[in-house]
Short mmCIF file of C-alpha atoms in Angstrom, two decimals:
data_model
loop_
_atom_site.label_atom_id
_atom_site.label_comp_id
_atom_site.label_asym_id
_atom_site.label_seq_id
_atom_site.Cartn_x
_atom_site.Cartn_y
_atom_site.Cartn_z
CA UNK A 2 -13.28 -9.30 -2.04
CA UNK A 3 -14.74 -12.72 -3.97
CA UNK A 4 -14.93 -15.92 -2.32
CA UNK A 5 -12.77 -18.15 -3.00
CA UNK A 6 -14.27 -20.81 -5.28
CA UNK A 7 -13.32 -24.34 -6.29
CA UNK A 8 -12.00 -23.46 -9.73
CA UNK A 9 -9.77 -20.36 -7.96
CA UNK A 10 -8.45 -23.31 -5.55
CA UNK A 11 -7.94 -25.68 -8.05
CA UNK A 12 -5.73 -22.95 -10.50
CA UNK A 13 -3.75 -21.76 -7.38
CA UNK A 14 -2.33 -25.35 -6.55
CA UNK A 15 -1.15 -25.68 -9.14
CA UNK A 16 0.26 -22.60 -9.88
CA UNK A 17 2.45 -22.99 -6.23
CA UNK A 18 3.43 -27.00 -7.33
CA UNK A 19 4.25 -26.22 -10.55
CA UNK A 20 6.77 -23.07 -8.76
CA UNK A 21 8.15 -24.94 -6.63
CA UNK A 22 8.56 -28.36 -8.87
CA UNK A 23 11.01 -25.54 -11.04
CA UNK A 24 12.65 -24.73 -7.84
CA UNK A 25 13.74 -28.17 -7.40
CA UNK A 26 14.59 -29.03 -10.62
CA UNK A 27 16.64 -26.03 -10.46
CA UNK A 28 18.90 -26.85 -7.98
CA UNK A 29 18.73 -29.24 -5.39
CA UNK A 30 16.59 -28.36 -1.44
CA UNK A 31 17.95 -24.27 -1.28
CA UNK A 32 15.64 -22.82 -3.64
CA UNK A 33 12.90 -24.32 -1.57
CA UNK A 34 14.30 -23.94 1.63
CA UNK A 35 14.66 -20.21 1.07
CA UNK A 36 11.39 -19.69 -0.20
CA UNK A 37 9.36 -21.27 3.03
CA UNK A 38 11.42 -19.59 5.23
CA UNK A 39 10.36 -15.82 3.78
CA UNK A 40 7.20 -17.10 2.78
CA UNK A 41 6.97 -18.54 6.85
CA UNK A 42 8.80 -15.65 7.93
CA UNK A 43 5.93 -13.04 5.61
CA UNK A 44 3.02 -15.62 7.18
CA UNK A 45 4.87 -14.45 10.98
CA UNK A 46 4.21 -10.54 10.07
CA UNK A 47 0.53 -11.31 9.23
CA UNK A 48 -0.14 -12.23 12.55
CA UNK A 49 2.45 -9.74 14.27
CA UNK A 50 -0.27 -6.97 12.18
CA UNK A 51 -3.09 -8.63 13.29
CA UNK A 52 -2.59 -8.93 16.20
CA UNK A 53 -1.08 -5.87 16.75
CA UNK A 54 -4.21 -3.80 13.86
CA UNK A 55 -7.29 -5.74 14.94
CA UNK A 56 -10.20 -3.24 15.25
CA UNK A 57 -7.71 -0.55 14.14
CA UNK A 58 -6.27 -0.68 17.32
CA UNK A 59 -2.53 -0.71 17.90
CA UNK A 60 -2.47 -2.29 21.08
CA UNK A 61 -2.36 -5.79 21.49
CA UNK A 62 -5.91 -7.24 23.15
CA UNK A 63 -5.48 -10.58 25.23
CA UNK A 64 -7.14 -12.78 22.98
CA UNK A 65 -4.88 -12.00 20.20
CA UNK A 66 -2.07 -13.00 22.09
CA UNK A 67 -3.16 -16.20 23.26
CA UNK A 68 -4.46 -17.20 20.10
CA UNK A 69 -1.67 -16.01 17.61
CA UNK A 70 0.63 -17.87 20.49
CA UNK A 71 0.12 -21.36 19.16
CA UNK A 72 0.32 -20.48 14.83
CA UNK A 73 4.01 -18.39 15.45
CA UNK A 74 5.52 -20.79 17.54
CA UNK A 75 4.47 -23.41 15.02
CA UNK A 76 5.99 -21.32 12.34
CA UNK A 77 9.66 -20.33 14.53
CA UNK A 78 10.35 -23.88 15.13
CA UNK A 79 9.35 -24.70 11.25
CA UNK A 80 12.22 -21.62 10.06
CA UNK A 81 14.65 -23.29 12.96
CA UNK A 82 13.98 -26.80 11.06
CA UNK A 83 14.34 -26.12 7.65
CA UNK A 84 17.86 -24.17 8.82
CA UNK A 85 19.49 -26.43 11.50
CA UNK A 86 18.54 -29.87 9.38
CA UNK A 87 19.47 -30.68 5.95
CA UNK A 88 17.10 -32.87 4.04
CA UNK A 89 17.36 -33.59 0.29
CA UNK A 90 15.18 -31.94 -2.09
CA UNK A 91 12.35 -34.67 -3.05
CA UNK A 92 11.88 -35.18 0.28
CA UNK A 93 11.06 -30.79 0.59
CA UNK A 94 8.83 -31.64 -3.00
CA UNK A 95 6.95 -34.86 -0.97
CA UNK A 96 6.35 -32.80 2.38
CA UNK A 97 4.90 -30.40 0.19
CA UNK A 98 3.09 -31.55 -2.21
CA UNK A 99 1.60 -34.02 0.17
CA UNK A 100 0.67 -30.71 1.77
CA UNK A 101 -0.81 -29.24 -0.85
CA UNK A 102 -3.06 -32.61 -1.65
CA UNK A 103 -4.05 -32.25 1.67
CA UNK A 104 -6.06 -28.93 0.86
CA UNK A 105 -6.62 -29.94 -2.49
CA UNK A 106 -8.26 -32.97 -1.40
CA UNK A 107 -10.81 -31.90 1.22
CA UNK A 108 -11.58 -28.58 -0.31
CA UNK A 109 -12.69 -30.36 -3.11
CA UNK A 110 -14.62 -33.40 -1.70
CA UNK A 111 -15.93 -31.20 0.96
CA UNK A 112 -17.40 -29.17 -1.51
CA UNK A 113 -18.69 -31.78 -3.95
CA UNK A 114 -19.77 -34.37 -0.90
CA UNK A 115 -19.33 -32.29 2.53
CA UNK A 116 -22.73 -31.86 4.48
CA UNK A 117 -21.65 -33.50 8.08
CA UNK A 118 -19.32 -31.68 10.49
CA UNK A 119 -17.12 -32.81 12.47
CA UNK A 120 -18.10 -31.63 16.12
CA UNK A 121 -14.10 -30.81 17.06
CA UNK A 122 -14.52 -27.92 14.23
CA UNK A 123 -17.65 -26.71 13.68
CA UNK A 124 -16.86 -23.11 16.35
CA UNK A 125 -13.66 -23.27 14.55
CA UNK A 126 -13.93 -23.96 10.67
CA UNK A 127 -17.59 -24.67 9.95
CA UNK A 128 -16.95 -25.30 6.58
CA UNK A 129 -14.89 -28.41 7.73
CA UNK A 130 -16.56 -31.20 6.69
CA UNK A 131 -16.16 -35.33 6.99
CA UNK A 132 -16.01 -35.89 3.30
CA UNK A 133 -14.02 -33.65 3.56
CA UNK A 134 -10.81 -34.76 5.84
CA UNK A 135 -11.80 -38.24 3.98
CA UNK A 136 -10.79 -37.27 0.36
CA UNK A 137 -7.94 -34.79 1.93
CA UNK A 138 -6.49 -38.76 3.73
CA UNK A 139 -7.39 -40.07 -0.03
CA UNK A 140 -5.66 -37.56 -2.20
CA UNK A 141 -2.70 -37.62 0.17
CA UNK A 142 -2.09 -40.99 -0.07
CA UNK A 143 -2.37 -41.19 -3.77
CA UNK A 144 -0.19 -38.12 -4.37
CA UNK A 145 2.69 -39.43 -2.11
CA UNK A 146 2.68 -43.23 -3.77
CA UNK A 147 3.10 -40.74 -7.15
CA UNK A 148 5.60 -39.25 -5.70
CA UNK A 149 7.07 -42.46 -4.02
CA UNK A 150 7.26 -43.33 -7.90
CA UNK A 151 8.35 -40.48 -9.63
CA UNK A 152 11.29 -39.00 -7.62
CA UNK A 153 12.37 -42.58 -7.02
CA UNK A 154 12.05 -42.42 -2.79
CA UNK A 155 12.93 -45.15 -0.64
CA UNK A 156 9.86 -46.98 0.69
CA UNK A 157 10.82 -46.67 4.33
CA UNK A 158 9.29 -46.75 7.46
CA UNK A 159 9.45 -42.64 7.45
CA UNK A 160 8.21 -41.92 3.63
CA UNK A 161 5.29 -43.94 5.03
CA UNK A 162 4.48 -42.54 8.28
CA UNK A 163 4.61 -39.28 6.60
CA UNK A 164 2.07 -40.40 4.11
CA UNK A 165 0.24 -41.93 6.46
CA UNK A 166 0.61 -38.77 8.53
CA UNK A 167 0.32 -35.87 6.28
CA UNK A 168 -3.35 -35.42 6.39
CA UNK A 169 -4.51 -35.38 10.57
CA UNK A 170 -0.99 -33.16 10.28
CA UNK A 171 -1.78 -30.93 7.84
CA UNK A 172 -5.45 -30.42 9.14
CA UNK A 173 -3.95 -29.93 12.56
CA UNK A 174 -2.06 -27.19 11.23
CA UNK A 175 -4.98 -25.80 9.20
CA UNK A 176 -7.35 -25.39 11.94
CA UNK A 177 -5.04 -23.87 14.28
CA UNK A 178 -4.21 -21.19 11.59
CA UNK A 179 -8.45 -20.52 11.18
CA UNK A 180 -8.89 -20.60 14.55
CA UNK A 181 -6.52 -18.04 15.16
CA UNK A 182 -8.47 -16.00 11.86
CA UNK A 183 -11.59 -16.75 13.82
CA UNK A 184 -10.28 -14.84 17.39
CA UNK A 185 -9.27 -11.82 15.47
CA UNK A 186 -12.30 -11.80 13.75
CA UNK A 187 -10.97 -11.78 10.36
CA UNK A 188 -11.29 -14.17 7.05
CA UNK A 189 -8.15 -14.02 4.99
CA UNK A 190 -4.63 -13.00 6.77
CA UNK A 191 -4.03 -10.74 4.42
CA UNK A 192 -7.16 -7.91 5.71
CA UNK A 193 -4.71 -5.98 7.66
CA UNK A 194 -0.99 -6.31 6.02
CA UNK A 195 -2.93 -4.79 2.28
CA UNK A 196 -3.36 -1.95 4.37
CA UNK A 197 0.60 -1.50 4.46
CA UNK A 198 2.24 -0.40 0.63
CA UNK A 199 5.85 -2.46 1.65
CA UNK A 200 3.78 -5.45 2.65
CA UNK A 201 1.03 -5.83 -0.06
CA UNK A 202 3.50 -5.67 -2.24
CA UNK A 203 5.47 -8.46 -1.28
CA UNK A 204 2.32 -10.49 -1.15
CA UNK A 205 2.17 -10.30 -4.55
CA UNK A 206 3.12 -14.07 -4.68
CA UNK A 207 0.61 -15.41 -2.81
CA UNK A 208 -1.65 -13.18 -3.26
CA UNK A 209 -4.10 -15.17 -4.83
CA UNK A 210 -4.76 -17.25 -1.74
CA UNK A 211 -5.33 -14.21 0.01
CA UNK A 212 -2.50 -13.65 2.84
CA UNK A 213 1.07 -16.03 3.20
CA UNK A 214 -0.46 -17.39 6.29
CA UNK A 215 -3.84 -18.81 4.37
CA UNK A 216 -1.30 -20.61 2.15
CA UNK A 217 1.36 -21.60 4.78
CA UNK A 218 -0.73 -22.90 8.14
CA UNK A 219 -0.56 -26.32 7.21
CA UNK A 220 2.63 -26.93 5.49
CA UNK A 221 4.27 -25.64 8.44
CA UNK A 222 2.91 -27.83 10.63
CA UNK A 223 3.78 -30.35 8.04
CA UNK A 224 7.26 -29.48 7.54
CA UNK A 225 7.85 -29.53 11.31
CA UNK A 226 6.76 -33.19 11.07
CA UNK A 227 8.65 -34.05 8.45
CA UNK A 228 12.70 -32.73 9.83
CA UNK A 229 11.22 -34.16 13.07
CA UNK A 230 11.70 -37.50 12.16
CA UNK A 231 14.59 -37.86 8.85
CA UNK A 232 16.27 -35.47 12.01
#
């Protein structure tokens, strides 16, 4: 499998932003809600398959159960909140924009300026750098401010809070997802899912990002934080 490049990451992020933006323009919140529920369910399916097929052995290992539980629980909570908590389509768009801005900002600044690695992520995701976290924070602030202006959302305490903490929440989700994959000995969440024809076909939307979980780990934590904040 080819390594993820900076150019490819930027193109993937822009493509997903275009898809989500188009969905929000066609209607209100329901297209985004359906898309998120689908992606979160597929992320949970990838975790299940990876846990049970690790090293081609069809039984769960102690590590797979222990280290996939937090991510699985987060995905289930996110699905439940999307179903029962109603938000405006513009707020969903802001949430997704912030999550993707955090991911893109962290990767770009980490690749260009990063050389110091934080102690708390060196064993979970050793490629993370302080420059990446700073870039993620700066990018979410910029996209958050731009989103508030373009979408016409009020600059109240809730929206300020989600913009201010989005990079931290996204980073936590990313680290939980990275920790899960590292303990299971895989690089991308689709490594085992692609061995099953039906799931490989269903992965077309997120294939270039190496699986649903790789794309949805930080988004799921952002959705939980935002829906609790706005509920």
